[in-house]
Amino acid sequence: QLQLVESGGGLVQPGGSLRLSCAASGANLGGYSIGWFRGTPEKEDREGVDCISSTYGDGSTNYDPSVKGRFSISRENVKNTLYLQMNNLQPEDTGRYYCATGGCNATLAMDYWGRGTLVTVTS
């Protein structure tokens, strides 16, 4: 069974950068569409999260307009890991970030989700 574990979150000042990782085990991530989602920072809660970016089996990528030009999604198949490079972070980027299979169409019932990593952007 596929398991996803996010890491790389932290506290950063506006304008700073972070790189989130989504490490997979139990299956090859390369065959999946994967999405990065942002949810409330207060707790682990995957309900009502926003899709920030996604990548698909054909290599195509998508970004929410709020992060386009600042965030970059990529895969490293050798490490079975997905990344989200986040540059020029702003306070509104604060949240708990989750990766999930299914791209931006991921559902809680049918797809695999990690537990998230917390990003806090504050001066």
PDB file of C-alpha atoms in Angstrom:
ATOM      1  CA  GLN A   1       0.000   0.000   0.000  1.00  0.00           C
ATOM      2  CA  LEU A   2       1.283   3.408  -0.951  1.00  0.00           C
ATOM      3  CA  GLN A   3       2.310   5.676   1.904  1.00  0.00           C
ATOM      4  CA  LEU A   4       3.167   9.363   1.577  1.00  0.00           C
ATOM      5  CA  VAL A   5       5.196  11.389   4.070  1.00  0.00           C
ATOM      6  CA  GLU A   6       5.648  15.133   3.716  1.00  0.00           C
ATOM      7  CA  SER A   7       8.575  17.078   5.145  1.00  0.00           C
ATOM      8  CA  GLY A   8      10.391  20.375   4.729  1.00  0.00           C
ATOM      9  CA  GLY A   9       7.942  22.729   6.341  1.00  0.00           C
ATOM     10  CA  GLY A  10       8.971  25.366   8.837  1.00  0.00           C
ATOM     11  CA  LEU A  11       8.943  28.982   9.867  1.00  0.00           C
ATOM     12  CA  VAL A  12      10.141  31.481   7.284  1.00  0.00           C
ATOM     13  CA  GLN A  13      10.040  35.236   6.781  1.00  0.00           C
ATOM     14  CA  PRO A  14       8.189  36.818   3.852  1.00  0.00           C
ATOM     15  CA  GLY A  15      10.294  36.553   0.733  1.00  0.00           C
ATOM     16  CA  GLY A  16      11.955  33.369   1.926  1.00  0.00           C
ATOM     17  CA  SER A  17      11.974  29.909   0.393  1.00  0.00           C
ATOM     18  CA  LEU A  18      11.236  26.352   1.397  1.00  0.00           C
ATOM     19  CA  ARG A  19      11.325  23.035  -0.425  1.00  0.00           C
ATOM     20  CA  LEU A  20       8.701  20.519   0.573  1.00  0.00           C
ATOM     21  CA  SER A  21       9.217  16.812  -0.033  1.00  0.00           C
ATOM     22  CA  CYS A  22       6.653  14.072  -0.427  1.00  0.00           C
ATOM     23  CA  ALA A  23       8.392  10.724   0.009  1.00  0.00           C
ATOM     24  CA  ALA A  24       6.557   7.639  -1.149  1.00  0.00           C
ATOM     25  CA  SER A  25       6.900   4.029  -0.051  1.00  0.00           C
ATOM     26  CA  GLY A  26       5.041   0.876  -0.905  1.00  0.00           C
ATOM     27  CA  ALA A  27       4.636   1.723  -4.580  1.00  0.00           C
ATOM     28  CA  ASN A  28       6.284   3.601  -7.409  1.00  0.00           C
ATOM     29  CA  LEU A  29       5.134   7.215  -7.359  1.00  0.00           C
ATOM     30  CA  GLY A  30       5.965   7.657 -11.017  1.00  0.00           C
ATOM     31  CA  GLY A  31       2.700   6.177 -12.185  1.00  0.00           C
ATOM     32  CA  TYR A  32       0.513   8.506 -10.180  1.00  0.00           C
ATOM     33  CA  SER A  33      -0.863  11.953 -10.677  1.00  0.00           C
ATOM     34  CA  ILE A  34       0.091  13.894  -7.551  1.00  0.00           C
ATOM     35  CA  GLY A  35      -1.219  17.077  -6.060  1.00  0.00           C
ATOM     36  CA  TRP A  36      -0.019  19.457  -3.367  1.00  0.00           C
ATOM     37  CA  PHE A  37      -2.773  20.878  -1.191  1.00  0.00           C
ATOM     38  CA  ARG A  38      -2.879  23.587   1.472  1.00  0.00           C
ATOM     39  CA  GLY A  39      -5.141  23.437   4.473  1.00  0.00           C
ATOM     40  CA  THR A  40      -5.637  25.182   7.759  1.00  0.00           C
ATOM     41  CA  PRO A  41      -2.470  25.557   9.851  1.00  0.00           C
ATOM     42  CA  GLU A  42      -4.337  25.000  13.128  1.00  0.00           C
ATOM     43  CA  LYS A  43      -4.580  21.234  12.849  1.00  0.00           C
ATOM     44  CA  GLU A  44      -4.310  18.219  10.586  1.00  0.00           C
ATOM     45  CA  ASP A  45      -7.508  18.475   8.556  1.00  0.00           C
ATOM     46  CA  ARG A  46      -7.809  17.466   4.916  1.00  0.00           C
ATOM     47  CA  GLU A  47     -11.379  18.712   4.514  1.00  0.00           C
ATOM     48  CA  GLY A  48     -11.740  21.788   2.338  1.00  0.00           C
ATOM     49  CA  VAL A  49      -8.095  22.018   1.349  1.00  0.00           C
ATOM     50  CA  ASP A  50      -7.011  24.022  -1.689  1.00  0.00           C
ATOM     51  CA  CYS A  51      -5.082  22.445  -4.539  1.00  0.00           C
ATOM     52  CA  ILE A  52      -1.884  24.426  -5.022  1.00  0.00           C
ATOM     53  CA  SER A  53      -0.124  22.426  -7.693  1.00  0.00           C
ATOM     54  CA  SER A  54      -0.308  19.103  -9.488  1.00  0.00           C
ATOM     55  CA  THR A  55       1.720  16.926 -11.800  1.00  0.00           C
ATOM     56  CA  TYR A  56       0.564  14.126 -14.053  1.00  0.00           C
ATOM     57  CA  GLY A  57       1.940  10.990 -15.643  1.00  0.00           C
ATOM     58  CA  ASP A  58       2.673  12.790 -18.910  1.00  0.00           C
ATOM     59  CA  GLY A  59       4.857  15.311 -17.089  1.00  0.00           C
ATOM     60  CA  SER A  60       2.393  18.163 -17.308  1.00  0.00           C
ATOM     61  CA  THR A  61       2.008  20.477 -14.333  1.00  0.00           C
ATOM     62  CA  ASN A  62      -0.574  22.927 -13.072  1.00  0.00           C
ATOM     63  CA  TYR A  63      -0.475  25.738 -10.525  1.00  0.00           C
ATOM     64  CA  ASP A  64      -3.025  27.799  -8.691  1.00  0.00           C
ATOM     65  CA  PRO A  65      -2.782  31.408  -9.938  1.00  0.00           C
ATOM     66  CA  SER A  66      -1.801  32.537  -6.442  1.00  0.00           C
ATOM     67  CA  VAL A  67       1.464  30.563  -6.606  1.00  0.00           C
ATOM     68  CA  LYS A  68       2.252  30.510 -10.317  1.00  0.00           C
ATOM     69  CA  GLY A  69       5.727  31.856 -10.935  1.00  0.00           C
ATOM     70  CA  ARG A  70       6.731  31.334  -7.297  1.00  0.00           C
ATOM     71  CA  PHE A  71       6.215  27.603  -6.745  1.00  0.00           C
ATOM     72  CA  SER A  72       7.582  24.719  -8.780  1.00  0.00           C
ATOM     73  CA  ILE A  73       6.549  21.065  -8.611  1.00  0.00           C
ATOM     74  CA  SER A  74       8.917  18.286  -9.611  1.00  0.00           C
ATOM     75  CA  ARG A  75       9.587  14.574  -9.204  1.00  0.00           C
ATOM     76  CA  GLU A  76      12.729  12.606  -8.531  1.00  0.00           C
ATOM     77  CA  ASN A  77      11.837   9.098  -9.579  1.00  0.00           C
ATOM     78  CA  VAL A  78      15.078   7.546  -8.323  1.00  0.00           C
ATOM     79  CA  LYS A  79      14.165   8.691  -4.803  1.00  0.00           C
ATOM     80  CA  ASN A  80      10.451   8.078  -5.318  1.00  0.00           C
ATOM     81  CA  THR A  81       9.867  11.606  -4.100  1.00  0.00           C
ATOM     82  CA  LEU A  82       7.851  14.621  -5.175  1.00  0.00           C
ATOM     83  CA  TYR A  83       8.939  18.164  -4.380  1.00  0.00           C
ATOM     84  CA  LEU A  84       7.376  21.587  -4.118  1.00  0.00           C
ATOM     85  CA  GLN A  85       9.885  24.413  -4.330  1.00  0.00           C
ATOM     86  CA  MET A  86       8.322  27.513  -2.815  1.00  0.00           C
ATOM     87  CA  ASN A  87       9.980  30.889  -3.403  1.00  0.00           C
ATOM     88  CA  ASN A  88       9.032  34.415  -2.384  1.00  0.00           C
ATOM     89  CA  LEU A  89       6.772  33.062   0.312  1.00  0.00           C
ATOM     90  CA  GLN A  90       4.071  35.361   1.659  1.00  0.00           C
ATOM     91  CA  PRO A  91       1.965  35.236   4.834  1.00  0.00           C
ATOM     92  CA  GLU A  92      -1.019  33.992   2.833  1.00  0.00           C
ATOM     93  CA  ASP A  93       1.001  30.875   1.939  1.00  0.00           C
ATOM     94  CA  THR A  94       0.825  29.806   5.574  1.00  0.00           C
ATOM     95  CA  GLY A  95      -0.883  26.474   6.024  1.00  0.00           C
ATOM     96  CA  ARG A  96      -0.469  22.742   6.372  1.00  0.00           C
ATOM     97  CA  TYR A  97       0.655  21.260   3.070  1.00  0.00           C
ATOM     98  CA  TYR A  98      -0.388  17.778   2.006  1.00  0.00           C
ATOM     99  CA  CYS A  99       0.516  15.650  -0.975  1.00  0.00           C
ATOM    100  CA  ALA A 100      -1.991  13.225  -2.403  1.00  0.00           C
ATOM    101  CA  THR A 101      -2.485  10.939  -5.352  1.00  0.00           C
ATOM    102  CA  GLY A 102      -5.087  11.859  -7.934  1.00  0.00           C
ATOM    103  CA  GLY A 103      -3.733  15.299  -8.719  1.00  0.00           C
ATOM    104  CA  CYS A 104      -6.116  18.149  -7.937  1.00  0.00           C
ATOM    105  CA  ASN A 105      -9.016  15.687  -8.178  1.00  0.00           C
ATOM    106  CA  ALA A 106      -7.813  13.724  -5.158  1.00  0.00           C
ATOM    107  CA  THR A 107     -10.553  12.571  -2.828  1.00  0.00           C
ATOM    108  CA  LEU A 108     -10.279  11.550   0.784  1.00  0.00           C
ATOM    109  CA  ALA A 109     -12.116   8.317   0.099  1.00  0.00           C
ATOM    110  CA  MET A 110     -10.276   7.073  -2.976  1.00  0.00           C
ATOM    111  CA  ASP A 111      -6.755   8.491  -2.870  1.00  0.00           C
ATOM    112  CA  TYR A 112      -3.645   8.318  -0.716  1.00  0.00           C
ATOM    113  CA  TRP A 113      -2.753  11.307   1.435  1.00  0.00           C
ATOM    114  CA  GLY A 114       0.126  12.204   3.678  1.00  0.00           C
ATOM    115  CA  ARG A 115      -0.288  13.795   7.098  1.00  0.00           C
ATOM    116  CA  GLY A 116       1.058  17.134   5.999  1.00  0.00           C
ATOM    117  CA  THR A 117       3.857  19.506   6.895  1.00  0.00           C
ATOM    118  CA  LEU A 118       3.329  22.944   8.422  1.00  0.00           C
ATOM    119  CA  VAL A 119       4.504  26.106   6.680  1.00  0.00           C
ATOM    120  CA  THR A 120       4.391  29.367   8.594  1.00  0.00           C
ATOM    121  CA  VAL A 121       5.305  32.622   6.880  1.00  0.00           C
ATOM    122  CA  THR A 122       5.603  35.528   9.269  1.00  0.00           C
ATOM    123  CA  SER A 123       7.863  38.433  10.055  1.00  0.00           C
TER     124      SER A 123
END
